[in-house]
Tab-separated table of C-alpha atoms and ligand atoms in Angstrom:
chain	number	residue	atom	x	y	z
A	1	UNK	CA	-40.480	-66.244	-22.904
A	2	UNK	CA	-42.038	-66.415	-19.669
A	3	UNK	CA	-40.328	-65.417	-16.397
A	4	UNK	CA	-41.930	-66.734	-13.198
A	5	UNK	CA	-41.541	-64.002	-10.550
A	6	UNK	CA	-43.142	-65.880	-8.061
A	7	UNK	CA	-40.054	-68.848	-7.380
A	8	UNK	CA	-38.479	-68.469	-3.929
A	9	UNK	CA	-34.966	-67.229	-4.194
A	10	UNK	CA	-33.290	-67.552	-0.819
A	11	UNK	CA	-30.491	-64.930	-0.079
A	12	UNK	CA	-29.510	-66.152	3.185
A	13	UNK	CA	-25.438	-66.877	3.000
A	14	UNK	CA	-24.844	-64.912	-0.540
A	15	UNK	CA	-23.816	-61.506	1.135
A	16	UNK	CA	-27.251	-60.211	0.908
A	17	UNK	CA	-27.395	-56.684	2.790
A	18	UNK	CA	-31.277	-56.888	3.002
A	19	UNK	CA	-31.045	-59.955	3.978
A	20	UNK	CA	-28.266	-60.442	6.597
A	21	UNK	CA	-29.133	-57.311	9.186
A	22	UNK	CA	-32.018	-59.055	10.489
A	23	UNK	CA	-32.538	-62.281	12.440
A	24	UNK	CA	-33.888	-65.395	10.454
A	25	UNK	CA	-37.568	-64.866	11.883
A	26	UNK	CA	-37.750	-61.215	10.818
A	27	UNK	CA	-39.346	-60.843	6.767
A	28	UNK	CA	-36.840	-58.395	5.378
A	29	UNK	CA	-38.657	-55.373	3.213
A	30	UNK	CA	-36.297	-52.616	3.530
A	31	UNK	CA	-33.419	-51.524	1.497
A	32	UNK	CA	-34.546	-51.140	-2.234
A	33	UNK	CA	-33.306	-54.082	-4.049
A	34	UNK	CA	-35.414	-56.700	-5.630
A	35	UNK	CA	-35.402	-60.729	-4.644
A	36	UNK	CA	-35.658	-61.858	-8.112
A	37	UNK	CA	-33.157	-63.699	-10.122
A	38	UNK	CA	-31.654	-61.112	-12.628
A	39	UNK	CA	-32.777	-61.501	-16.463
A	40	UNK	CA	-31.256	-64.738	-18.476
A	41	UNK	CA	-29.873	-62.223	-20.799
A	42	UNK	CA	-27.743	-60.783	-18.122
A	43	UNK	CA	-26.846	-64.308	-16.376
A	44	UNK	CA	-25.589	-65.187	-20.030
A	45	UNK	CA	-23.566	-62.363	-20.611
A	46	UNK	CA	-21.548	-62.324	-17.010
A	47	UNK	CA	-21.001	-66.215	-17.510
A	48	UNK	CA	-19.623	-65.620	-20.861
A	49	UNK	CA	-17.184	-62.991	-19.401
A	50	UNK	CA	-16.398	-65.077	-16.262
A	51	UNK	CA	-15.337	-68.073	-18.264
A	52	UNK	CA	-12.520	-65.474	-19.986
A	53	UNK	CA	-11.002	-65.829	-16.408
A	54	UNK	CA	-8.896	-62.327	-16.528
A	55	UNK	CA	-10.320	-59.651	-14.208
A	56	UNK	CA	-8.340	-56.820	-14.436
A	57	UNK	CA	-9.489	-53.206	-14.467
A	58	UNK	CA	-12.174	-52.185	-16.617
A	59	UNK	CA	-13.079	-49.379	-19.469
A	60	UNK	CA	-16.534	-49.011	-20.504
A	61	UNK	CA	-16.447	-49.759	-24.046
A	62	UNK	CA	-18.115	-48.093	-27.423
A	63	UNK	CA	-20.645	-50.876	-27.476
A	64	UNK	CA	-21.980	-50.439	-24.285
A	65	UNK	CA	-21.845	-46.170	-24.896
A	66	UNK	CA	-24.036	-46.400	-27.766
A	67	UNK	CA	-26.003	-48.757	-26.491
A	68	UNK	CA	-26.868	-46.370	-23.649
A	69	UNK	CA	-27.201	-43.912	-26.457
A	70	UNK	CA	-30.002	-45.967	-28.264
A	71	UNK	CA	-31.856	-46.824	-25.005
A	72	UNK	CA	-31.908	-43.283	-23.659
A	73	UNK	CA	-33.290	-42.293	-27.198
A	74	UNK	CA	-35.417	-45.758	-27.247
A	75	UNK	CA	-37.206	-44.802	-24.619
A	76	UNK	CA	-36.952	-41.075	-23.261
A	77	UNK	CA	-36.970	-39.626	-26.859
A	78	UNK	CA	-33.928	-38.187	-25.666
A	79	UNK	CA	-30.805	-37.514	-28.089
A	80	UNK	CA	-27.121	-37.668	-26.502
A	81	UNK	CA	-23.869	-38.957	-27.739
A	82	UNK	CA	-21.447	-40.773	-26.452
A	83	UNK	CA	-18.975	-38.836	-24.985
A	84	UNK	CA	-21.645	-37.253	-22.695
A	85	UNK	CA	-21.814	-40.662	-20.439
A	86	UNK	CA	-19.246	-41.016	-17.626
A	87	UNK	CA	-19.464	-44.184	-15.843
A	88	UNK	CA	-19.994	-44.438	-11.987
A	89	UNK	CA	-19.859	-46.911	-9.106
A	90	UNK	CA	-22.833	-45.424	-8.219
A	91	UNK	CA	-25.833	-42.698	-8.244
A	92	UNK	CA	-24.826	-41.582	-4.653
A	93	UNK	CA	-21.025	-41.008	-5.422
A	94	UNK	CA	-22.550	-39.282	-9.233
A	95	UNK	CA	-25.089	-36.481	-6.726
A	96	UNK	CA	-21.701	-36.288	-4.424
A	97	UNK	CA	-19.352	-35.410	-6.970
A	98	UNK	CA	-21.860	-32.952	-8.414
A	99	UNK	CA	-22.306	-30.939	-5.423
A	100	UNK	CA	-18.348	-30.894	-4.881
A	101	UNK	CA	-17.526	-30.132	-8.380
A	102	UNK	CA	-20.416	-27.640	-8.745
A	103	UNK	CA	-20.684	-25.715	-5.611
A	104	UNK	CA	-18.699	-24.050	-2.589
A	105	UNK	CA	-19.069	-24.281	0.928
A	106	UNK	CA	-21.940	-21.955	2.336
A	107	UNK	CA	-23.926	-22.555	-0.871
A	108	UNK	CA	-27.374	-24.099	-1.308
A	109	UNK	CA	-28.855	-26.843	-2.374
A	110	UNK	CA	-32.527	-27.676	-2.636
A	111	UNK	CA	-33.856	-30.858	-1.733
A	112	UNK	CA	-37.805	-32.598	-2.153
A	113	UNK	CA	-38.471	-33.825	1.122
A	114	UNK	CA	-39.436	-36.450	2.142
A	115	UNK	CA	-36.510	-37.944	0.538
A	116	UNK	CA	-34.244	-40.892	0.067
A	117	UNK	CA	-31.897	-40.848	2.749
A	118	UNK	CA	-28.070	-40.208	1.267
A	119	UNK	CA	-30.106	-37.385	-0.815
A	120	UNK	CA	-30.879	-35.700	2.559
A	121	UNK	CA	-27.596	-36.124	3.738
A	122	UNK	CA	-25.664	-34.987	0.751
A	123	UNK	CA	-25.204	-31.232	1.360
A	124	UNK	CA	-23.645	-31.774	4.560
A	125	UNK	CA	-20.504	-33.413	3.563
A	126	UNK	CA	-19.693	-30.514	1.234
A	127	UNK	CA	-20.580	-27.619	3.845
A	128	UNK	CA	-23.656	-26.654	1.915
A	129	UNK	CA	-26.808	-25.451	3.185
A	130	UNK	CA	-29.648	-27.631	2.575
A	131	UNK	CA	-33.370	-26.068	1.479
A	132	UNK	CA	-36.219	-28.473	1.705
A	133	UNK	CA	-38.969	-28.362	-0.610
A	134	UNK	CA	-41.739	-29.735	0.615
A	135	UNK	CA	-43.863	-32.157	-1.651
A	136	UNK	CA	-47.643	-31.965	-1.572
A	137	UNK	CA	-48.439	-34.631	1.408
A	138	UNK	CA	-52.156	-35.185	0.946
A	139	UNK	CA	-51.628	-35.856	-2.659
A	140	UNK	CA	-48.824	-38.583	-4.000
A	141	UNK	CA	-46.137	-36.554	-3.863
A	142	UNK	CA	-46.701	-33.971	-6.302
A	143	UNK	CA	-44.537	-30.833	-6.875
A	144	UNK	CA	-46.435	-27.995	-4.433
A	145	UNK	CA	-46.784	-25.692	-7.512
A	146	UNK	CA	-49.177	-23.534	-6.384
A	147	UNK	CA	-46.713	-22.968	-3.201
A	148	UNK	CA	-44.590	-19.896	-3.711
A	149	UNK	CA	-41.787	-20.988	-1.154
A	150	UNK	CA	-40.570	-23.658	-3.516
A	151	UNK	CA	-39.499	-20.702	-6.092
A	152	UNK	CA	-37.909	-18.479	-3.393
A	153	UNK	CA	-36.289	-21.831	-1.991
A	154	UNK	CA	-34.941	-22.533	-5.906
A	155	UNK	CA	-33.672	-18.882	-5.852
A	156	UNK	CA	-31.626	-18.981	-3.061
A	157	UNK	CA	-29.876	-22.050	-4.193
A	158	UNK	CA	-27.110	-22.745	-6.525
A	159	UNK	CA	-28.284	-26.385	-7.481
A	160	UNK	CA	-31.643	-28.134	-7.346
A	161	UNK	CA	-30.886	-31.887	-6.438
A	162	UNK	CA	-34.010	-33.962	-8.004
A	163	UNK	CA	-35.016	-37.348	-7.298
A	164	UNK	CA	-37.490	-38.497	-10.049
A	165	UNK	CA	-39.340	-40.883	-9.848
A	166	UNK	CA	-39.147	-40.341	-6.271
A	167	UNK	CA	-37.916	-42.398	-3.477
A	168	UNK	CA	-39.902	-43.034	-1.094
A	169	UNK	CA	-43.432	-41.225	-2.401
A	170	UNK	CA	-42.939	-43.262	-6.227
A	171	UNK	CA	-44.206	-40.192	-7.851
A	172	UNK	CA	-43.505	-39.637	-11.510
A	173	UNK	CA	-43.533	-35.719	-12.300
A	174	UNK	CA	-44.996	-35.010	-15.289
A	175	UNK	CA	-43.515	-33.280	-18.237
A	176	UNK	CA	-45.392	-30.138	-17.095
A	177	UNK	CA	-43.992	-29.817	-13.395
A	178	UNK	CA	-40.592	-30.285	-14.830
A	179	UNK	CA	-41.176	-27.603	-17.509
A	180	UNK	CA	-42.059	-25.099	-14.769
A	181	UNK	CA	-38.996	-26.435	-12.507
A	182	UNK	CA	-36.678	-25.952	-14.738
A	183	UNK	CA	-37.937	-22.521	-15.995
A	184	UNK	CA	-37.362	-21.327	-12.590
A	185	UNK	CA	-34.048	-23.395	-12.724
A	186	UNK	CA	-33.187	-20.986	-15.801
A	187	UNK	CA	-34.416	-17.899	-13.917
A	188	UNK	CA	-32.121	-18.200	-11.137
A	189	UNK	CA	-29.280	-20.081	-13.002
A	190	UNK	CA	-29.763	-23.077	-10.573
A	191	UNK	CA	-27.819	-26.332	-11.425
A	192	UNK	CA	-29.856	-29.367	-12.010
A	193	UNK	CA	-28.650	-32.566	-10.577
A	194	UNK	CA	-31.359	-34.785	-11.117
A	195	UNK	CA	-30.947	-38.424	-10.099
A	196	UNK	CA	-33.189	-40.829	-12.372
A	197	UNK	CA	-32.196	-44.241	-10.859
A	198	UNK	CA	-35.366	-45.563	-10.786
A	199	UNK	CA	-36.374	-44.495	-14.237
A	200	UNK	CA	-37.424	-47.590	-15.713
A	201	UNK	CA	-39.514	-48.693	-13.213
A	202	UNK	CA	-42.895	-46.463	-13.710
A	203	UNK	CA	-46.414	-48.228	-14.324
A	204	UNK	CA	-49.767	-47.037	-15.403
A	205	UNK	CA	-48.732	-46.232	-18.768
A	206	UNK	CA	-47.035	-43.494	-16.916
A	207	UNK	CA	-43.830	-41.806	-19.315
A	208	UNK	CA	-40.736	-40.951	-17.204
A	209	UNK	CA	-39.436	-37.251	-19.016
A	210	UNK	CA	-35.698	-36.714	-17.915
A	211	UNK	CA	-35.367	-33.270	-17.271
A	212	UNK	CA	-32.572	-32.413	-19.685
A	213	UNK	CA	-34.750	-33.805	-21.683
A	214	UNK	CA	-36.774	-31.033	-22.210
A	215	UNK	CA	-34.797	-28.731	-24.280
A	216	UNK	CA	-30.831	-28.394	-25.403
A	217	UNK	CA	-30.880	-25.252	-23.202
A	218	UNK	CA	-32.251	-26.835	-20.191
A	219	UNK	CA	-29.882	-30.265	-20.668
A	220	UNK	CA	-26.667	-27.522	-20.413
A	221	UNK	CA	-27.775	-26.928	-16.895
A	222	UNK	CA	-28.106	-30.547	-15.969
A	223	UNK	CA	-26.460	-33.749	-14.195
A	224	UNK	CA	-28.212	-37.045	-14.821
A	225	UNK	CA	-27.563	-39.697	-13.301
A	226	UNK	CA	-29.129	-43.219	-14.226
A	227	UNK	CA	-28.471	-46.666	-13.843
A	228	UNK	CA	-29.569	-50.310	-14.830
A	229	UNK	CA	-29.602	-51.141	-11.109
A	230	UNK	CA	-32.691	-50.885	-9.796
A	231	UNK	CA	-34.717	-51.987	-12.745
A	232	UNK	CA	-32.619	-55.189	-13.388
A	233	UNK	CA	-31.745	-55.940	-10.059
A	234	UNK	CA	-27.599	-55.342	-10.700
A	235	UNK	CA	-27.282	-52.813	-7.705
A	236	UNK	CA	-24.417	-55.540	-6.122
A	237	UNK	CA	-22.232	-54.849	-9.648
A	238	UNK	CA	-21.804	-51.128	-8.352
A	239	UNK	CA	-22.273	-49.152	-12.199
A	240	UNK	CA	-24.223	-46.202	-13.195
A	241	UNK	CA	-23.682	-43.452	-15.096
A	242	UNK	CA	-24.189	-39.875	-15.758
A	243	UNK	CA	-24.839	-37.942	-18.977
A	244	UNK	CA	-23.626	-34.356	-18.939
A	245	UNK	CA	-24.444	-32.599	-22.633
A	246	UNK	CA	-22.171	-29.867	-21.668
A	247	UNK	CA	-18.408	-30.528	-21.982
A	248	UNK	CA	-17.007	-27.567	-19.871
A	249	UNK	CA	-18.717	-29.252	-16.800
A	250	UNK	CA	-18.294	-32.551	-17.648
A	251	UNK	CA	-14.782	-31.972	-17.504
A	252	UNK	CA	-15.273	-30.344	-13.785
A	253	UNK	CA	-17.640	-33.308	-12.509
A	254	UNK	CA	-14.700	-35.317	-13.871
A	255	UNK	CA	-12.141	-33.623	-11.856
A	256	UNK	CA	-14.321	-34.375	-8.754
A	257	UNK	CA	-13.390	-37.870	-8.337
A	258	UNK	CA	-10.098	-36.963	-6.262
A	259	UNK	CA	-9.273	-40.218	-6.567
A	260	UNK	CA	-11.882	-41.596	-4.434
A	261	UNK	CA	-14.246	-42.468	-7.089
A	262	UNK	CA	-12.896	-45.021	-8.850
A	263	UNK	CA	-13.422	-46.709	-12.469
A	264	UNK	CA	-16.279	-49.468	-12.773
A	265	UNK	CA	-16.800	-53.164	-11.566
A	266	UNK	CA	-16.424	-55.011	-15.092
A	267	UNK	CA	-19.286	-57.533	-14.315
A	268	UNK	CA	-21.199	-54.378	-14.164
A	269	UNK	CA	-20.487	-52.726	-17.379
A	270	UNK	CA	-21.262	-56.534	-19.269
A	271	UNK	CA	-24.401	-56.926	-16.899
A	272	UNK	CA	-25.479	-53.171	-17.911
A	273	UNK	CA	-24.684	-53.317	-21.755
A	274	UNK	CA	-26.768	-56.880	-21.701
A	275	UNK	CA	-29.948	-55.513	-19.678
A	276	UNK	CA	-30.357	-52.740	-21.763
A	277	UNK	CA	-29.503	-54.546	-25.547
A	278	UNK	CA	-31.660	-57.244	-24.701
A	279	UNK	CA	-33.618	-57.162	-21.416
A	280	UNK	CA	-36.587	-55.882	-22.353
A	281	UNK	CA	-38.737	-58.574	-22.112
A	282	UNK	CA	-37.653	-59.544	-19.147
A	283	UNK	CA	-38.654	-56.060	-17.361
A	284	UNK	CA	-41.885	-55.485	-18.935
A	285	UNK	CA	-42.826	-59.048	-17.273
A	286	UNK	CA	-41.171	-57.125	-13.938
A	287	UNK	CA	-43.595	-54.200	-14.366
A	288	UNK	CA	-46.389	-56.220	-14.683
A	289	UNK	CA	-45.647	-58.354	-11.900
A	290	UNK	CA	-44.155	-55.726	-9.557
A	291	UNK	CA	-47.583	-53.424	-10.325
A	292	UNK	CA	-49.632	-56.551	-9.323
A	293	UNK	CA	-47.583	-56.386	-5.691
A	294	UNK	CA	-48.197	-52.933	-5.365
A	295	UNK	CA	-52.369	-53.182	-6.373
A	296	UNK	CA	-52.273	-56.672	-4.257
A	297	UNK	CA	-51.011	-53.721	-1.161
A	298	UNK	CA	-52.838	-51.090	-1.912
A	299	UNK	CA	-56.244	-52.734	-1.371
A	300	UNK	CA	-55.150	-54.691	1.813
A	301	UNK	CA	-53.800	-51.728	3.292
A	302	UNK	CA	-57.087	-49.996	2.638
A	303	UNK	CA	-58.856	-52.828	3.419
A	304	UNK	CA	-57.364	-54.260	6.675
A	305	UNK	CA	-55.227	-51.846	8.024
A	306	UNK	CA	-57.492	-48.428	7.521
A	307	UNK	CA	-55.567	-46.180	9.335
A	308	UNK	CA	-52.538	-46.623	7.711
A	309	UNK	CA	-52.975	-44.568	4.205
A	310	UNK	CA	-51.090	-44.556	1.116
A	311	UNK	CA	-50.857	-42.850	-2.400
A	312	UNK	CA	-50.376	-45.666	-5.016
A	313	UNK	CA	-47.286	-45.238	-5.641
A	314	UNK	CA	-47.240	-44.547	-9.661
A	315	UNK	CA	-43.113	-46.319	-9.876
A	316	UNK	CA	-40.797	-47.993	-8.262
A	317	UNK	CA	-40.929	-50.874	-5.675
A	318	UNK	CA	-41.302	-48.526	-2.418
A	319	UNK	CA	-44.525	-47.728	-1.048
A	320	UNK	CA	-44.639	-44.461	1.842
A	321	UNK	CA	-47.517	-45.634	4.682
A	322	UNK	CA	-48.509	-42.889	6.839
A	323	UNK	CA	-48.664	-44.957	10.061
A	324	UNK	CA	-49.855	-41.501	12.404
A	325	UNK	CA	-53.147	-42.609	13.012
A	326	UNK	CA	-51.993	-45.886	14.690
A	327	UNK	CA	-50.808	-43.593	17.527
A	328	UNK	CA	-48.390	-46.217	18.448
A	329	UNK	CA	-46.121	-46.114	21.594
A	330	UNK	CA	-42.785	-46.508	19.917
A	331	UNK	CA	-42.210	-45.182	16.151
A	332	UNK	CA	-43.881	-47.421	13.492
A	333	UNK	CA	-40.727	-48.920	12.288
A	334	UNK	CA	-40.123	-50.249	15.339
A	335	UNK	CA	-43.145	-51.382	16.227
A	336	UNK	CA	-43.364	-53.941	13.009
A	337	UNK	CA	-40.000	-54.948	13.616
A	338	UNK	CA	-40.224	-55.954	17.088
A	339	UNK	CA	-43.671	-56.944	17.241
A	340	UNK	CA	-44.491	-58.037	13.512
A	341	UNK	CA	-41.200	-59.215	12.738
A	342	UNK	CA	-41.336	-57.023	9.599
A	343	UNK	CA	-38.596	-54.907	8.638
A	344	UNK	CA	-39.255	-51.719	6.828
A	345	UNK	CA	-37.476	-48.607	6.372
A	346	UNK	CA	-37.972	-46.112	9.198
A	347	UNK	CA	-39.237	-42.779	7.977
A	348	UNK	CA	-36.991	-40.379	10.016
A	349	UNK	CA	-34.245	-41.744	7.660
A	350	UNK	CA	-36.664	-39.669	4.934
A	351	UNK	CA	-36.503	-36.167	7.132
A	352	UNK	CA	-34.932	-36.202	10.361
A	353	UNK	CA	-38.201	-34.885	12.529
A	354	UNK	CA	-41.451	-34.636	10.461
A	355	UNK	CA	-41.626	-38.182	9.295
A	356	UNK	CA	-40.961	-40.472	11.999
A	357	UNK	CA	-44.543	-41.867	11.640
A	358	UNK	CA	-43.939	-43.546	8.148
A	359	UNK	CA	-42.351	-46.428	7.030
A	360	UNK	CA	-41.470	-46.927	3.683
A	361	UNK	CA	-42.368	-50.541	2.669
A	362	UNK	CA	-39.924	-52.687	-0.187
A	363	UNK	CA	-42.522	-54.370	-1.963
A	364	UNK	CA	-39.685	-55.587	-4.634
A	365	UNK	CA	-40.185	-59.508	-3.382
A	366	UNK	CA	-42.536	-62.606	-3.950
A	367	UNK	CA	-46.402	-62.123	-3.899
A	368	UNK	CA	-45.940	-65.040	-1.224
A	369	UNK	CA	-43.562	-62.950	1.222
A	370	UNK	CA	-45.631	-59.949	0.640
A	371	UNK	CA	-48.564	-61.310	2.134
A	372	UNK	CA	-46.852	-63.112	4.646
A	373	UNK	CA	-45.244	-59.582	5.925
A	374	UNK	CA	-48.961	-57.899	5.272
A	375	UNK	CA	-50.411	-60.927	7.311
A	376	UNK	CA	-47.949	-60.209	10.224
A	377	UNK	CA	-48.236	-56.394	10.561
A	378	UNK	CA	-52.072	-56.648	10.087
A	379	UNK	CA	-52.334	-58.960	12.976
A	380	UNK	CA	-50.037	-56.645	14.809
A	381	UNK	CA	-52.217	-53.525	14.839
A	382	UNK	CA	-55.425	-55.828	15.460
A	383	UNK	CA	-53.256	-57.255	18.793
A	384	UNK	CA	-53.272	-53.918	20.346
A	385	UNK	CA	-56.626	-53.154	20.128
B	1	PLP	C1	-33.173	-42.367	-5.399
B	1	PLP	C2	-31.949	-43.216	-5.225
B	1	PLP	N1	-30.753	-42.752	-5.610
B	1	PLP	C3	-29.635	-43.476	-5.471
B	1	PLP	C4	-29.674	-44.742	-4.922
B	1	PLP	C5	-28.398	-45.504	-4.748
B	1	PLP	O1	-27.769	-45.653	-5.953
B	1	PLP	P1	-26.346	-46.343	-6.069
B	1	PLP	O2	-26.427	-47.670	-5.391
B	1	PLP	O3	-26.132	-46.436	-7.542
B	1	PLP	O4	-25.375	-45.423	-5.414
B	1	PLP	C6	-30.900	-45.280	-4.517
B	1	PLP	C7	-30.975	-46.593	-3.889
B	1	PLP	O5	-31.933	-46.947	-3.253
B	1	PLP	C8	-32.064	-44.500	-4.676
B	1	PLP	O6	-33.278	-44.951	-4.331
């Protein structure tokens, strides 16, 4: 079958987030969600379930529990039953409930910084102090291995909370930085709460490992938390999950909903169940199309707008520009939104003081838009000089 990533999809009027903040001459290329019509597999399925007409509240069912089962071993090599899946609303309310279930106030957690933005802010809301690792800048976001803070930072915390693949660098550790992480994790009897959302999104032949992967021992220390929402496009339907191997603390991440964290949307439990049974077509056409947009940036970016550099990123749809060397009067963000009519993510939403120079760029649209929004902050820069 052949899916055409390249039709226009307008979102204006549907309740689009990404594409409601702005005004109608701004191109929108900030919040991470994708403009592309889901999968047909996924249309079919919630169509199916709408025409049933009866909405009431929902249970994810066996199907859709071993069908996470057979995709997590499909794919990660990774062997889990299921009763270790608890279904979510969401990633953010799965690190949330972690840190309240798993820690007290005054403890640590460690963070990678830069970092996605609710990551960041996480340890506040629980009293907890926060410990930044800092990822290697001048590379694309690697672990800083040879860096002996990161180990005294892991020590002094009670739980490590992981983004990988990263958001906003895109870097995929390897199998070999997460051995070593989590060896130190073992050392120090640090908790692992390692949010995987945008697991299915990594190119170059790249492998995403999820760190509980790695060993039964290591996987009785750890909180993942996945979803089908970034790679399908379903992050409106409000489902994810988490798969805890040990039982003792999935019964205390359980206890952490307090009744705020409530069961699952039922369109996203069908929509999930369908993209992973049958949407694999349909995202290996993404891949290829989504690592075209990111190539198609790289070499303009290097090309046109020199002093703006880049890693290329190795997953997701996010790209982290380094805007320093523009020396601009106002911070980047600004700058393309005011003056480009581009909106990107501002990068003090990614650390609150070292990274006010970057923007983190949402390359999850058309070819066509992307250029357009390329076009417009090119001829930006070039306007000043
Ligand atoms: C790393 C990361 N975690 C979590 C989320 C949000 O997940 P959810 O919408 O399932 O809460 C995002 C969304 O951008 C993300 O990039």
């Amino acid at each position: 079958m052949i899916f055409d990533f390249d039709v226009p999809v307008t979102r204006y009027d549907t309740g689009s987030n990404k594409w409601s903040r702005y005004s109608r001459d701004v191109l929108p290329l900030w919040v991470a969600d994708m403009d592309f019509q889901v999968a047909p597999v996924i249309t079919e399925a919630l169509r199916k379930r709408l025409e049933h007409q009866v909405f009431g509240y929902a249970a994810a069912q066996e199907s859709l529990r071993q069908q996470i089962v057979n995709t997590m071993q499909e794919r990660y090599n990774w062997r889990i039953i299921p009763a270790d899946i608890v279904m979510l609303p969401g990633v953010e309310p799965g690190f949330n409930m972690a840190l309240k279930a798993f820690l007290k106030p005054g403890d640590s957690v460690a963070v990678q910084t830069p970092v996605y933005r609710p990551i960041l802010s996480a340890p506040s809301f629980w009293q907890l102090q926060r410990r930044d690792i800092w990822l290697n800048p001048d590379e694309d976001g690697s672990w800083p291995l040879e860096d002996i803070t990161w180990k005294e930072q892991l020590k002094h915390s009670q739980a490590l909370l992981l983004c990988n693949p990263h958001n906003p660098t895109g870097k995929v550790y390897s199998r070999a930085e997460l051995e070593k992480i989590a060896h130190i994790c073992d050392q120090h009897d640090t908790l692992i709460i390692s949010d995987e959302i945008h697991c299915d999104l990594v190119y170059d032949k790249q492998k995403h490992v999820p760190i509980a992967s790695l060993s039964p021992e290591i996987s009785q220390r750890c909180i993942t938390l996945m979803a089908a929402s970034k790679s399908y496009n379903i992050a409106g339907l409000k489902t994810a999950f988490a798969i805890i191997t040990d039982p003792e603390k999935r019964a205390q991440f359980e206890n952490s909903r307090l009744g705020m964290v409530d069961s699952v949307n039922i369109f996203g439990l069908i929509a999930t169940e369908a993209a992973y049974r049958s949407g694999d077509e349909w995202l290996s056409a993404l891949k290829t199309y989504l690592q075209g947009n990111r190539d198609f940036l790289v070499e303009r970016i290097r090309k046109e707008l020199p002093e703006v550099t880049l890693h290329t990123p190795q997953s997701t749809f996010l790209a982290w520009l380094d805007c320093s060397q523009l020396n601009l009067e106002t911070v980047p963000a600004d700058h393309f939104l005011n003056v480009a009519k581009v909106a990107l993510s501002n990068g003090n939403e990614f650390h609150e003081t070292a990274t006010k120079n970057f923007v983190r760029l949402n390359f999850g649209c058309t070819r066509s838009v992307l250029s357009q929004a390329l076009d417009r902050m090119i001829d930006s820069v070039r306007a000043l000089s």
